[in-house]
Amino acid sequence: MGARKRIRANQIKEAKKEKAFAILRGCPSSPQKMRLVADLVRGKDVQRALDILKFCPREAARKVEKLLLSAIANWSAKNEGKRIEDASLFVKEIFVDGAGILKRLRPAPQGRAHRIRKRSNHVTIVLGSKTAVENVVKE
């Protein structure tokens, strides 16, 4: 690895240490269904997002809710001594990427077969603090 590449990799690593995030990999539902739930909570306060996900009837909402709780736990581990209410956390980023596809065959009439694609996805949640954003703006 070259010097510039190593320096950039270290910068990215340091930036990741400051972020509070959680990643769900290989979730067995289609990315399209998961994006519908992700769009509901993008940019919302953490408590409001948890309420939305709790009462959303979709199965994907349960998985995103659990992932959001994991991201909150990661934030509290990095920021010991701070209260979540004082930091006013919000969902800064949430995005869904496609993962591997399981290809299966379903029998069809007259000896044919139709291909079934069982999709899966990766979900990433990044939390932000409104107080940290205000401190950066003041400086």
N, CA, C and O atoms as CSV, one atom per row, in Angstrom:
chain,resi,resn,atom,element,x,y,z
A,1,MET,N,N,0.847,-1.177,0.000
A,1,MET,CA,C,0.000,0.000,0.000
A,1,MET,C,C,0.888,1.235,0.000
A,1,MET,O,O,1.842,1.323,0.773
A,2,GLY,N,N,0.573,2.180,-0.863
A,2,GLY,CA,C,1.345,3.410,-0.957
A,2,GLY,C,C,1.092,4.333,0.218
A,2,GLY,O,O,0.162,4.133,0.999
A,3,ALA,N,N,1.931,5.343,0.330
A,3,ALA,CA,C,1.854,6.267,1.459
A,3,ALA,C,C,0.547,7.050,1.460
A,3,ALA,O,O,-0.107,7.188,2.494
A,4,ARG,N,N,0.168,7.567,0.274
A,4,ARG,CA,C,-1.077,8.349,0.209
A,4,ARG,C,C,-2.286,7.487,0.566
A,4,ARG,O,O,-3.199,7.930,1.263
A,5,LYS,N,N,-2.273,6.261,0.076
A,5,LYS,CA,C,-3.397,5.360,0.340
A,5,LYS,C,C,-3.487,5.037,1.831
A,5,LYS,O,O,-4.582,4.977,2.391
A,6,ARG,N,N,-2.341,4.831,2.470
A,6,ARG,CA,C,-2.313,4.513,3.889
A,6,ARG,C,C,-2.792,5.699,4.718
A,6,ARG,O,O,-3.539,5.530,5.681
A,7,ILE,N,N,-2.358,6.905,4.339
A,7,ILE,CA,C,-2.778,8.113,5.058
A,7,ILE,C,C,-4.286,8.300,4.940
A,7,ILE,O,O,-4.961,8.605,5.924
A,8,ARG,N,N,-4.807,8.116,3.734
A,8,ARG,CA,C,-6.258,8.261,3.524
A,8,ARG,C,C,-7.029,7.198,4.292
A,8,ARG,O,O,-8.082,7.486,4.860
A,9,ALA,N,N,-6.513,5.968,4.316
A,9,ALA,CA,C,-7.169,4.890,5.058
A,9,ALA,C,C,-7.206,5.211,6.549
A,9,ALA,O,O,-8.207,4.950,7.215
A,10,ASN,N,N,-6.127,5.772,7.070
A,10,ASN,CA,C,-6.108,6.157,8.483
A,10,ASN,C,C,-7.076,7.299,8.766
A,10,ASN,O,O,-7.702,7.326,9.826
A,11,GLN,N,N,-7.210,8.246,7.833
A,11,GLN,CA,C,-8.172,9.328,8.008
A,11,GLN,C,C,-9.589,8.782,8.060
A,11,GLN,O,O,-10.390,9.201,8.896
A,12,ILE,N,N,-9.900,7.852,7.173
A,12,ILE,CA,C,-11.236,7.248,7.154
A,12,ILE,C,C,-11.488,6.480,8.449
A,12,ILE,O,O,-12.590,6.525,8.997
A,13,LYS,N,N,-10.471,5.779,8.933
A,13,LYS,CA,C,-10.596,5.009,10.167
A,13,LYS,C,C,-10.862,5.918,11.363
A,13,LYS,O,O,-11.682,5.593,12.221
A,14,GLU,N,N,-10.165,7.064,11.421
A,14,GLU,CA,C,-10.374,8.022,12.503
A,14,GLU,C,C,-11.769,8.649,12.434
A,14,GLU,O,O,-12.409,8.864,13.463
A,15,ALA,N,N,-12.231,8.937,11.226
A,15,ALA,CA,C,-13.572,9.514,11.068
A,15,ALA,C,C,-14.640,8.521,11.511
A,15,ALA,O,O,-15.657,8.915,12.080
A,16,LYS,N,N,-14.413,7.228,11.250
A,16,LYS,CA,C,-15.383,6.208,11.659
A,16,LYS,C,C,-15.467,6.076,13.170
A,16,LYS,O,O,-16.523,5.742,13.707
A,17,LYS,N,N,-14.347,6.340,13.869
A,17,LYS,CA,C,-14.342,6.233,15.327
A,17,LYS,C,C,-15.261,7.272,15.956
A,17,LYS,O,O,-15.824,7.035,17.025
A,18,GLU,N,N,-15.419,8.421,15.303
A,18,GLU,CA,C,-16.250,9.487,15.847
A,18,GLU,C,C,-17.727,9.275,15.540
A,18,GLU,O,O,-18.587,9.812,16.238
A,19,LYS,N,N,-18.031,8.496,14.500
A,19,LYS,CA,C,-19.424,8.257,14.129
A,19,LYS,C,C,-20.022,7.143,14.971
A,19,LYS,O,O,-19.324,6.218,15.387
A,20,ALA,N,N,-21.320,7.243,15.214
A,20,ALA,CA,C,-22.057,6.155,15.852
A,20,ALA,C,C,-22.942,5.542,14.774
A,20,ALA,O,O,-23.832,6.205,14.241
A,21,PHE,N,N,-22.696,4.278,14.456
A,21,PHE,CA,C,-23.454,3.646,13.387
A,21,PHE,C,C,-23.666,2.173,13.698
A,21,PHE,O,O,-23.043,1.614,14.600
A,22,ALA,N,N,-24.556,1.561,12.935
A,22,ALA,CA,C,-24.804,0.132,13.032
A,22,ALA,C,C,-25.130,-0.377,11.641
A,22,ALA,O,O,-25.760,0.320,10.846
A,23,ILE,N,N,-24.697,-1.601,11.350
A,23,ILE,CA,C,-24.901,-2.186,10.029
A,23,ILE,C,C,-25.569,-3.541,10.179
A,23,ILE,O,O,-25.163,-4.363,11.000
A,24,LEU,N,N,-26.590,-3.760,9.379
A,24,LEU,CA,C,-27.259,-5.056,9.300
A,24,LEU,C,C,-26.940,-5.631,7.935
A,24,LEU,O,O,-27.292,-5.042,6.913
A,25,ARG,N,N,-26.279,-6.771,7.908
A,25,ARG,CA,C,-25.859,-7.355,6.636
A,25,ARG,C,C,-26.637,-8.628,6.353
A,25,ARG,O,O,-26.909,-9.421,7.254
A,26,GLY,N,N,-26.991,-8.811,5.080
A,26,GLY,CA,C,-27.626,-10.056,4.642
A,26,GLY,C,C,-29.036,-10.251,5.162
A,26,GLY,O,O,-29.437,-11.381,5.439
A,27,CYS,N,N,-29.786,-9.192,5.299
A,27,CYS,CA,C,-31.166,-9.292,5.775
A,27,CYS,C,C,-32.037,-9.898,4.672
A,27,CYS,O,O,-32.051,-9.373,3.559
A,28,PRO,N,N,-32.763,-10.982,4.947
A,28,PRO,CA,C,-33.487,-11.693,3.884
A,28,PRO,C,C,-34.834,-11.078,3.509
A,28,PRO,O,O,-35.878,-11.712,3.659
A,29,SER,N,N,-34.801,-9.859,3.030
A,29,SER,CA,C,-35.996,-9.249,2.446
A,29,SER,C,C,-35.515,-8.363,1.304
A,29,SER,O,O,-34.338,-8.006,1.250
A,30,SER,N,N,-36.397,-8.011,0.407
A,30,SER,CA,C,-35.955,-7.265,-0.763
A,30,SER,C,C,-35.574,-5.838,-0.364
A,30,SER,O,O,-36.163,-5.267,0.555
A,31,PRO,N,N,-34.593,-5.269,-1.052
A,31,PRO,CA,C,-34.187,-3.896,-0.738
A,31,PRO,C,C,-35.316,-2.894,-0.919
A,31,PRO,O,O,-35.386,-1.902,-0.193
A,32,GLN,N,N,-36.198,-3.141,-1.875
A,32,GLN,CA,C,-37.309,-2.221,-2.126
A,32,GLN,C,C,-38.226,-2.133,-0.907
A,32,GLN,O,O,-38.658,-1.043,-0.534
A,33,LYS,N,N,-38.523,-3.274,-0.285
A,33,LYS,CA,C,-39.385,-3.269,0.903
A,33,LYS,C,C,-38.692,-2.585,2.080
A,33,LYS,O,O,-39.327,-1.875,2.859
A,34,MET,N,N,-37.393,-2.806,2.198
A,34,MET,CA,C,-36.654,-2.205,3.306
A,34,MET,C,C,-36.531,-0.693,3.123
A,34,MET,O,O,-36.565,0.048,4.105
A,35,ARG,N,N,-36.390,-0.223,1.878
A,35,ARG,CA,C,-36.277,1.220,1.625
A,35,ARG,C,C,-37.550,1.961,2.002
A,35,ARG,O,O,-37.489,3.116,2.422
A,36,LEU,N,N,-38.701,1.316,1.862
A,36,LEU,CA,C,-39.957,1.951,2.253
A,36,LEU,C,C,-39.953,2.284,3.748
A,36,LEU,O,O,-40.449,3.333,4.160
A,37,VAL,N,N,-39.390,1.383,4.552
A,37,VAL,CA,C,-39.317,1.620,5.992
A,37,VAL,C,C,-38.218,2.629,6.307
A,37,VAL,O,O,-38.386,3.482,7.179
A,38,ALA,N,N,-37.092,2.533,5.599
A,38,ALA,CA,C,-35.978,3.449,5.853
A,38,ALA,C,C,-36.383,4.896,5.572
A,38,ALA,O,O,-35.954,5.810,6.276
A,39,ASP,N,N,-37.197,5.101,4.556
A,39,ASP,CA,C,-37.644,6.455,4.222
A,39,ASP,C,C,-38.516,7.063,5.314
A,39,ASP,O,O,-38.596,8.286,5.436
A,40,LEU,N,N,-39.173,6.215,6.111
A,40,LEU,CA,C,-40.035,6.720,7.181
A,40,LEU,C,C,-39.241,7.390,8.297
A,40,LEU,O,O,-39.728,8.338,8.914
A,41,VAL,N,N,-38.024,6.912,8.565
A,41,VAL,CA,C,-37.282,7.394,9.734
A,41,VAL,C,C,-36.104,8.295,9.391
A,41,VAL,O,O,-35.468,8.827,10.300
A,42,ARG,N,N,-35.797,8.481,8.139
A,42,ARG,CA,C,-34.638,9.295,7.748
A,42,ARG,C,C,-34.818,10.734,8.222
A,42,ARG,O,O,-35.817,11.378,7.903
A,43,GLY,N,N,-33.837,11.240,8.994
A,43,GLY,CA,C,-33.852,12.616,9.474
A,43,GLY,C,C,-34.682,12.854,10.727
A,43,GLY,O,O,-34.732,13.984,11.213
A,44,LYS,N,N,-35.323,11.845,11.255
A,44,LYS,CA,C,-36.175,12.003,12.444
A,44,LYS,C,C,-35.339,11.876,13.720
A,44,LYS,O,O,-34.258,11.287,13.711
A,45,ASP,N,N,-35.861,12.441,14.823
A,45,ASP,CA,C,-35.253,12.225,16.130
A,45,ASP,C,C,-35.344,10.748,16.479
A,45,ASP,O,O,-36.230,10.037,16.005
A,46,VAL,N,N,-34.416,10.298,17.312
A,46,VAL,CA,C,-34.330,8.874,17.622
A,46,VAL,C,C,-35.609,8.366,18.289
A,46,VAL,O,O,-36.118,7.304,17.930
A,47,GLN,N,N,-36.127,9.124,19.257
A,47,GLN,CA,C,-37.329,8.663,19.964
A,47,GLN,C,C,-38.534,8.616,19.022
A,47,GLN,O,O,-39.339,7.687,19.079
A,48,ARG,N,N,-38.649,9.609,18.169
A,48,ARG,CA,C,-39.746,9.630,17.183
A,48,ARG,C,C,-39.603,8.468,16.200
A,48,ARG,O,O,-40.599,7.840,15.837
A,49,ALA,N,N,-38.382,8.177,15.770
A,49,ALA,CA,C,-38.141,7.073,14.846
A,49,ALA,C,C,-38.495,5.734,15.483
A,49,ALA,O,O,-39.070,4.866,14.826
A,50,LEU,N,N,-38.155,5.565,16.759
A,50,LEU,CA,C,-38.506,4.318,17.453
A,50,LEU,C,C,-40.018,4.152,17.557
A,50,LEU,O,O,-40.532,3.043,17.414
A,51,ASP,N,N,-40.740,5.261,17.809
A,51,ASP,CA,C,-42.204,5.197,17.870
A,51,ASP,C,C,-42.798,4.827,16.515
A,51,ASP,O,O,-43.726,4.022,16.439
A,52,ILE,N,N,-42.268,5.411,15.454
A,52,ILE,CA,C,-42.760,5.112,14.102
A,52,ILE,C,C,-42.553,3.637,13.786
A,52,ILE,O,O,-43.451,2.967,13.277
A,53,LEU,N,N,-41.359,3.143,14.094
A,53,LEU,CA,C,-41.040,1.748,13.765
A,53,LEU,C,C,-41.834,0.767,14.618
A,53,LEU,O,O,-42.188,-0.318,14.158
A,54,LYS,N,N,-42.113,1.150,15.860
A,54,LYS,CA,C,-42.850,0.252,16.754
A,54,LYS,C,C,-44.267,-0.001,16.247
A,54,LYS,O,O,-44.788,-1.109,16.372
A,55,PHE,N,N,-44.880,1.022,15.681
A,55,PHE,CA,C,-46.269,0.886,15.254
A,55,PHE,C,C,-46.423,0.659,13.751
A,55,PHE,O,O,-47.547,0.618,13.251
A,56,CYS,N,N,-45.345,0.515,13.041
A,56,CYS,CA,C,-45.402,0.209,11.607
A,56,CYS,C,C,-45.685,-1.290,11.443
A,56,CYS,O,O,-45.016,-2.104,12.079
A,57,PRO,N,N,-46.647,-1.670,10.615
A,57,PRO,CA,C,-47.029,-3.079,10.514
A,57,PRO,C,C,-46.079,-3.946,9.686
A,57,PRO,O,O,-46.235,-5.167,9.669
A,58,ARG,N,N,-45.120,-3.362,9.012
A,58,ARG,CA,C,-44.224,-4.133,8.138
A,58,ARG,C,C,-43.202,-4.935,8.943
A,58,ARG,O,O,-42.771,-4.524,10.021
A,59,GLU,N,N,-42.828,-6.084,8.391
A,59,GLU,CA,C,-41.822,-6.924,9.047
A,59,GLU,C,C,-40.457,-6.236,9.049
A,59,GLU,O,O,-39.686,-6.379,9.998
A,60,ALA,N,N,-40.166,-5.496,7.991
A,60,ALA,CA,C,-38.878,-4.802,7.887
A,60,ALA,C,C,-38.717,-3.772,9.009
A,60,ALA,O,O,-37.594,-3.462,9.405
A,61,ALA,N,N,-39.823,-3.244,9.519
A,61,ALA,CA,C,-39.758,-2.247,10.589
A,61,ALA,C,C,-39.174,-2.849,11.861
A,61,ALA,O,O,-38.470,-2.155,12.595
A,62,ARG,N,N,-39.448,-4.120,12.141
A,62,ARG,CA,C,-38.896,-4.780,13.333
A,62,ARG,C,C,-37.368,-4.837,13.239
A,62,ARG,O,O,-36.663,-4.593,14.219
A,63,LYS,N,N,-36.877,-5.162,12.051
A,63,LYS,CA,C,-35.436,-5.292,11.866
A,63,LYS,C,C,-34.740,-3.937,11.942
A,63,LYS,O,O,-33.651,-3.828,12.505
A,64,VAL,N,N,-35.359,-2.913,11.382
A,64,VAL,CA,C,-34.774,-1.569,11.435
A,64,VAL,C,C,-34.823,-1.031,12.862
A,64,VAL,O,O,-33.906,-0.335,13.299
A,65,GLU,N,N,-35.897,-1.355,13.588
A,65,GLU,CA,C,-36.002,-0.912,14.986
A,65,GLU,C,C,-34.872,-1.516,15.823
A,65,GLU,O,O,-34.242,-0.824,16.622
A,66,LYS,N,N,-34.627,-2.798,15.633
A,66,LYS,CA,C,-33.553,-3.464,16.369
A,66,LYS,C,C,-32.189,-2.875,15.997
A,66,LYS,O,O,-31.317,-2.715,16.851
A,67,LEU,N,N,-32.020,-2.559,14.724
A,67,LEU,CA,C,-30.770,-1.955,14.260
A,67,LEU,C,C,-30.591,-0.557,14.837
A,67,LEU,O,O,-29.476,-0.176,15.194
A,68,LEU,N,N,-31.663,0.204,14.933
A,68,LEU,CA,C,-31.601,1.545,15.515
A,68,LEU,C,C,-31.229,1.475,16.995
A,68,LEU,O,O,-30.446,2.293,17.479
A,69,LEU,N,N,-31.783,0.509,17.707
A,69,LEU,CA,C,-31.419,0.331,19.118
A,69,LEU,C,C,-29.944,-0.027,19.250
A,69,LEU,O,O,-29.281,0.400,20.194
A,70,SER,N,N,-29.434,-0.804,18.312
A,70,SER,CA,C,-28.014,-1.149,18.313
A,70,SER,C,C,-27.154,0.081,18.065
A,70,SER,O,O,-26.113,0.245,18.702
A,71,ALA,N,N,-27.574,0.948,17.148
A,71,ALA,CA,C,-26.828,2.176,16.869
A,71,ALA,C,C,-26.831,3.098,18.095
A,71,ALA,O,O,-25.830,3.755,18.384
A,72,ILE,N,N,-27.955,3.143,18.811
A,72,ILE,CA,C,-28.030,3.955,20.034
A,72,ILE,C,C,-27.074,3.409,21.083
A,72,ILE,O,O,-26.397,4.176,21.768
A,73,ALA,N,N,-27.017,2.078,21.213
A,73,ALA,CA,C,-26.096,1.458,22.166
A,73,ALA,C,C,-24.644,1.745,21.784
A,73,ALA,O,O,-23.806,1.968,22.657
A,74,ASN,N,N,-24.346,1.739,20.486
A,74,ASN,CA,C,-22.992,2.073,20.038
A,74,ASN,C,C,-22.646,3.521,20.359
A,74,ASN,O,O,-21.513,3.823,20.735
A,75,TRP,N,N,-23.622,4.422,20.212
A,75,TRP,CA,C,-23.395,5.829,20.533
A,75,TRP,C,C,-23.107,5.999,22.018
A,75,TRP,O,O,-22.188,6.720,22.404
A,76,SER,N,N,-23.905,5.325,22.849
A,76,SER,CA,C,-23.723,5.479,24.294
A,76,SER,C,C,-22.407,4.863,24.760
A,76,SER,O,O,-21.840,5.316,25.755
A,77,ALA,N,N,-21.909,3.840,24.064
A,77,ALA,CA,C,-20.609,3.251,24.413
A,77,ALA,C,C,-19.471,4.225,24.094
A,77,ALA,O,O,-18.482,4.282,24.825
A,78,LYS,N,N,-19.603,4.983,23.018
A,78,LYS,CA,C,-18.564,5.944,22.637
A,78,LYS,C,C,-18.626,7.215,23.474
A,78,LYS,O,O,-17.600,7.854,23.706
A,79,ASN,N,N,-19.810,7.583,23.923
A,79,ASN,CA,C,-20.011,8.830,24.660
A,79,ASN,C,C,-20.468,8.533,26.079
A,79,ASN,O,O,-21.603,8.831,26.452
A,80,GLU,N,N,-19.584,7.947,26.861
A,80,GLU,CA,C,-19.941,7.611,28.236
A,80,GLU,C,C,-20.130,8.888,29.041
A,80,GLU,O,O,-19.375,9.850,28.898
A,81,GLY,N,N,-21.138,8.879,29.876
A,81,GLY,CA,C,-21.405,10.041,30.711
A,81,GLY,C,C,-22.392,11.018,30.101
A,81,GLY,O,O,-22.917,11.877,30.810
A,82,LYS,N,N,-22.658,10.913,28.811
A,82,LYS,CA,C,-23.627,11.800,28.169
A,82,LYS,C,C,-24.985,11.108,28.116
A,82,LYS,O,O,-25.082,9.892,27.951
A,83,ARG,N,N,-26.024,11.917,28.261
A,83,ARG,CA,C,-27.380,11.378,28.159
A,83,ARG,C,C,-27.883,11.548,26.734
A,83,ARG,O,O,-27.559,12.519,26.050
A,84,ILE,N,N,-28.684,10.580,26.303
A,84,ILE,CA,C,-29.221,10.604,24.935
A,84,ILE,C,C,-30.144,11.801,24.748
A,84,ILE,O,O,-30.154,12.416,23.682
A,85,GLU,N,N,-30.920,12.137,25.778
A,85,GLU,CA,C,-31.859,13.247,25.675
A,85,GLU,C,C,-31.116,14.577,25.511
A,85,GLU,O,O,-31.565,15.450,24.767
A,86,ASP,N,N,-29.972,14.735,26.209
A,86,ASP,CA,C,-29.211,15.978,26.120
A,86,ASP,C,C,-28.547,16.135,24.760
A,86,ASP,O,O,-28.406,17.250,24.259
A,87,ALA,N,N,-28.137,15.013,24.157
A,87,ALA,CA,C,-27.448,15.073,22.868
A,87,ALA,C,C,-28.423,15.295,21.719
A,87,ALA,O,O,-28.011,15.707,20.634
A,88,SER,N,N,-29.686,15.035,21.934
A,88,SER,CA,C,-30.733,15.125,20.910
A,88,SER,C,C,-30.308,14.424,19.616
A,88,SER,O,O,-30.103,15.048,18.575
A,89,LEU,N,N,-30.186,13.102,19.734
A,89,LEU,CA,C,-29.779,12.273,18.595
A,89,LEU,C,C,-30.846,12.229,17.522
A,89,LEU,O,O,-32.041,12.301,17.812
A,90,PHE,N,N,-30.407,12.111,16.286
A,90,PHE,CA,C,-31.328,11.926,15.174
A,90,PHE,C,C,-30.697,10.974,14.167
A,90,PHE,O,O,-29.492,10.726,14.204
A,91,VAL,N,N,-31.517,10.446,13.270
A,91,VAL,CA,C,-31.042,9.524,12.246
A,91,VAL,C,C,-30.434,10.379,11.132
A,91,VAL,O,O,-31.151,10.940,10.303
A,92,LYS,N,N,-29.117,10.469,11.126
A,92,LYS,CA,C,-28.424,11.319,10.167
A,92,LYS,C,C,-28.461,10.701,8.778
A,92,LYS,O,O,-28.775,11.377,7.798
A,93,GLU,N,N,-28.138,9.419,8.698
A,93,GLU,CA,C,-28.157,8.695,7.421
A,93,GLU,C,C,-28.757,7.324,7.653
A,93,GLU,O,O,-28.542,6.703,8.693
A,94,ILE,N,N,-29.497,6.870,6.688
A,94,ILE,CA,C,-29.930,5.479,6.651
A,94,ILE,C,C,-30.020,5.116,5.176
A,94,ILE,O,O,-30.693,5.785,4.392
A,95,PHE,N,N,-29.334,4.053,4.823
A,95,PHE,CA,C,-29.395,3.630,3.425
A,95,PHE,C,C,-29.410,2.118,3.327
A,95,PHE,O,O,-28.911,1.405,4.198
A,96,VAL,N,N,-30.000,1.654,2.237
A,96,VAL,CA,C,-30.194,0.230,1.996
A,96,VAL,C,C,-29.503,-0.133,0.684
A,96,VAL,O,O,-29.755,0.480,-0.353
A,97,ASP,N,N,-28.643,-1.121,0.745
A,97,ASP,CA,C,-27.950,-1.613,-0.440
A,97,ASP,C,C,-28.379,-3.051,-0.699
A,97,ASP,O,O,-28.722,-3.785,0.227
A,98,GLY,N,N,-28.358,-3.437,-1.947
A,98,GLY,CA,C,-28.669,-4.815,-2.298
A,98,GLY,C,C,-27.556,-5.747,-1.871
A,98,GLY,O,O,-26.386,-5.365,-1.889
A,99,ALA,N,N,-27.900,-6.955,-1.491
A,99,ALA,CA,C,-26.917,-7.970,-1.112
A,99,ALA,C,C,-27.041,-9.124,-2.107
A,99,ALA,O,O,-27.560,-8.956,-3.211
A,100,GLY,N,N,-26.569,-10.264,-1.708
A,100,GLY,CA,C,-26.612,-11.430,-2.598
A,100,GLY,C,C,-28.033,-11.875,-2.897
A,100,GLY,O,O,-28.956,-11.632,-2.120
A,101,ILE,N,N,-28.188,-12.531,-4.036
A,101,ILE,CA,C,-29.500,-13.030,-4.455
A,101,ILE,C,C,-29.421,-14.545,-4.545
A,101,ILE,O,O,-28.534,-15.091,-5.201
A,102,LEU,N,N,-30.360,-15.226,-3.877
A,102,LEU,CA,C,-30.464,-16.673,-4.007
A,102,LEU,C,C,-31.360,-16.976,-5.199
A,102,LEU,O,O,-32.499,-16.514,-5.259
A,103,LYS,N,N,-30.849,-17.746,-6.139
A,103,LYS,CA,C,-31.629,-18.063,-7.330
A,103,LYS,C,C,-32.193,-19.470,-7.181
A,103,LYS,O,O,-31.456,-20.431,-6.964
A,104,ARG,N,N,-33.505,-19.571,-7.300
A,104,ARG,CA,C,-34.193,-20.851,-7.156
A,104,ARG,C,C,-35.060,-21.083,-8.380
A,104,ARG,O,O,-35.360,-20.151,-9.127
A,105,LEU,N,N,-35.457,-22.327,-8.580
A,105,LEU,CA,C,-36.331,-22.662,-9.704
A,105,LEU,C,C,-37.678,-23.110,-9.183
A,105,LEU,O,O,-37.762,-23.864,-8.213
A,106,ARG,N,N,-38.727,-22.646,-9.827
A,106,ARG,CA,C,-40.085,-23.026,-9.475
A,106,ARG,C,C,-40.661,-23.790,-10.664
A,106,ARG,O,O,-40.594,-23.304,-11.793
A,107,PRO,N,N,-41.219,-24.960,-10.436
A,107,PRO,CA,C,-41.797,-25.716,-11.555
A,107,PRO,C,C,-42.939,-24.951,-12.222
A,107,PRO,O,O,-43.735,-24.287,-11.558
A,108,ALA,N,N,-42.999,-25.060,-13.537
A,108,ALA,CA,C,-44.031,-24.391,-14.317
A,108,ALA,C,C,-44.692,-25.440,-15.215
A,108,ALA,O,O,-44.156,-26.538,-15.367
A,109,PRO,N,N,-45.843,-25.124,-15.812
A,109,PRO,CA,C,-46.534,-26.098,-16.656
A,109,PRO,C,C,-45.706,-26.528,-17.872
A,109,PRO,O,O,-44.834,-25.795,-18.340
A,110,GLN,N,N,-45.995,-27.706,-18.358
A,110,GLN,CA,C,-45.405,-28.280,-19.569
A,110,GLN,C,C,-43.892,-28.438,-19.455
A,110,GLN,O,O,-43.159,-28.208,-20.416
A,111,GLY,N,N,-43.437,-28.833,-18.272
A,111,GLY,CA,C,-42.027,-29.149,-18.087
A,111,GLY,C,C,-41.093,-27.966,-18.039
A,111,GLY,O,O,-39.876,-28.144,-18.081
A,112,ARG,N,N,-41.622,-26.774,-17.953
A,112,ARG,CA,C,-40.768,-25.588,-17.892
A,112,ARG,C,C,-40.430,-25.266,-16.437
A,112,ARG,O,O,-40.927,-25.902,-15.507
A,113,ALA,N,N,-39.574,-24.266,-16.270
A,113,ALA,CA,C,-39.221,-23.802,-14.925
A,113,ALA,C,C,-39.075,-22.287,-14.961
A,113,ALA,O,O,-38.543,-21.721,-15.916
A,114,HIS,N,N,-39.553,-21.646,-13.912
A,114,HIS,CA,C,-39.402,-20.200,-13.776
A,114,HIS,C,C,-38.372,-19.931,-12.689
A,114,HIS,O,O,-38.325,-20.631,-11.678
A,115,ARG,N,N,-37.544,-18.904,-12.907
A,115,ARG,CA,C,-36.528,-18.554,-11.930
A,115,ARG,C,C,-37.127,-17.634,-10.867
A,115,ARG,O,O,-37.802,-16.654,-11.181
A,116,ILE,N,N,-36.869,-17.968,-9.620
A,116,ILE,CA,C,-37.287,-17.155,-8.480
A,116,ILE,C,C,-36.022,-16.525,-7.897
A,116,ILE,O,O,-35.049,-17.224,-7.614
A,117,ARG,N,N,-36.039,-15.221,-7.720
A,117,ARG,CA,C,-34.899,-14.526,-7.138
A,117,ARG,C,C,-35.257,-14.093,-5.719
A,117,ARG,O,O,-36.116,-13.234,-5.520
A,118,LYS,N,N,-34.590,-14.696,-4.737
A,118,LYS,CA,C,-34.817,-14.338,-3.345
A,118,LYS,C,C,-33.767,-13.311,-2.958
A,118,LYS,O,O,-32.597,-13.642,-2.764
A,119,ARG,N,N,-34.197,-12.058,-2.849
A,119,ARG,CA,C,-33.274,-10.958,-2.640
A,119,ARG,C,C,-32.981,-10.761,-1.156
A,119,ARG,O,O,-33.759,-11.161,-0.290
A,120,SER,N,N,-31.848,-10.139,-0.891
A,120,SER,CA,C,-31.493,-9.748,0.472
A,120,SER,C,C,-30.822,-8.376,0.405
A,120,SER,O,O,-30.519,-7.879,-0.680
A,121,ASN,N,N,-30.596,-7.774,1.563
A,121,ASN,CA,C,-30.078,-6.407,1.570
A,121,ASN,C,C,-29.160,-6.145,2.753
A,121,ASN,O,O,-29.090,-6.931,3.698
A,122,HIS,N,N,-28.453,-5.013,2.676
A,122,HIS,CA,C,-27.636,-4.502,3.768
A,122,HIS,C,C,-28.215,-3.141,4.165
A,122,HIS,O,O,-28.515,-2.316,3.302
A,123,VAL,N,N,-28.371,-2.913,5.465
A,123,VAL,CA,C,-28.901,-1.635,5.959
A,123,VAL,C,C,-27.839,-0.991,6.848
A,123,VAL,O,O,-27.222,-1.668,7.670
A,124,THR,N,N,-27.627,0.308,6.684
A,124,THR,CA,C,-26.671,1.056,7.502
A,124,THR,C,C,-27.371,2.275,8.093
A,124,THR,O,O,-28.019,3.043,7.382
A,125,ILE,N,N,-27.230,2.438,9.404
A,125,ILE,CA,C,-27.793,3.604,10.100
A,125,ILE,C,C,-26.639,4.382,10.728
A,125,ILE,O,O,-25.795,3.808,11.416
A,126,VAL,N,N,-26.610,5.693,10.486
A,126,VAL,CA,C,-25.626,6.582,11.103
A,126,VAL,C,C,-26.396,7.605,11.925
A,126,VAL,O,O,-27.303,8.268,11.421
A,127,LEU,N,N,-26.026,7.726,13.197
A,127,LEU,CA,C,-26.688,8.685,14.081
A,127,LEU,C,C,-25.877,9.968,14.156
A,127,LEU,O,O,-24.649,9.951,14.074
A,128,GLY,N,N,-26.578,11.070,14.313
A,128,GLY,CA,C,-25.928,12.365,14.485
A,128,GLY,C,C,-26.502,13.055,15.705
A,128,GLY,O,O,-27.618,12.763,16.135
A,129,SER,N,N,-25.731,13.968,16.255
A,129,SER,CA,C,-26.166,14.720,17.419
A,129,SER,C,C,-26.395,16.165,17.013
A,129,SER,O,O,-25.520,16.788,16.411
A,130,LYS,N,N,-27.548,16.696,17.334
A,130,LYS,CA,C,-27.845,18.079,16.959
A,130,LYS,C,C,-26.970,19.052,17.724
A,130,LYS,O,O,-26.643,20.121,17.208
A,131,THR,N,N,-26.584,18.704,18.943
A,131,THR,CA,C,-25.694,19.599,19.702
A,131,THR,C,C,-24.303,19.626,19.081
A,131,THR,O,O,-23.657,20.674,19.067
A,132,ALA,N,N,-23.832,18.494,18.568
A,132,ALA,CA,C,-22.515,18.462,17.911
A,132,ALA,C,C,-22.554,19.272,16.621
A,132,ALA,O,O,-21.580,19.945,16.284
A,133,VAL,N,N,-23.656,19.216,15.906
A,133,VAL,CA,C,-23.797,19.990,14.664
A,133,VAL,C,C,-23.798,21.486,14.983
A,133,VAL,O,O,-23.192,22.264,14.247
A,134,GLU,N,N,-24.460,21.902,16.053
A,134,GLU,CA,C,-24.496,23.299,16.441
A,134,GLU,C,C,-23.106,23.793,16.869
A,134,GLU,O,O,-22.739,24.932,16.579
A,135,ASN,N,N,-22.327,22.935,17.562
A,135,ASN,CA,C,-20.984,23.315,17.971
A,135,ASN,C,C,-20.069,23.546,16.782
A,135,ASN,O,O,-19.235,24.452,16.803
A,136,VAL,N,N,-20.220,22.736,15.754
A,136,VAL,CA,C,-19.408,22.894,14.540
A,136,VAL,C,C,-19.773,24.180,13.822
A,136,VAL,O,O,-18.894,24.869,13.302
A,137,VAL,N,N,-21.067,24.516,13.785
A,137,VAL,CA,C,-21.519,25.722,13.103
A,137,VAL,C,C,-21.011,26.961,13.837
A,137,VAL,O,O,-20.635,27.937,13.188
A,138,LYS,N,N,-20.988,26.951,15.169
A,138,LYS,CA,C,-20.530,28.109,15.959
A,138,LYS,C,C,-19.040,28.385,15.770
A,138,LYS,O,O,-18.609,29.538,15.803
A,139,GLU,N,N,-18.254,27.323,15.573
A,139,GLU,CA,C,-16.814,27.499,15.448
A,139,GLU,C,C,-16.427,27.990,14.124
A,139,GLU,O,O,-15.241,28.190,13.862
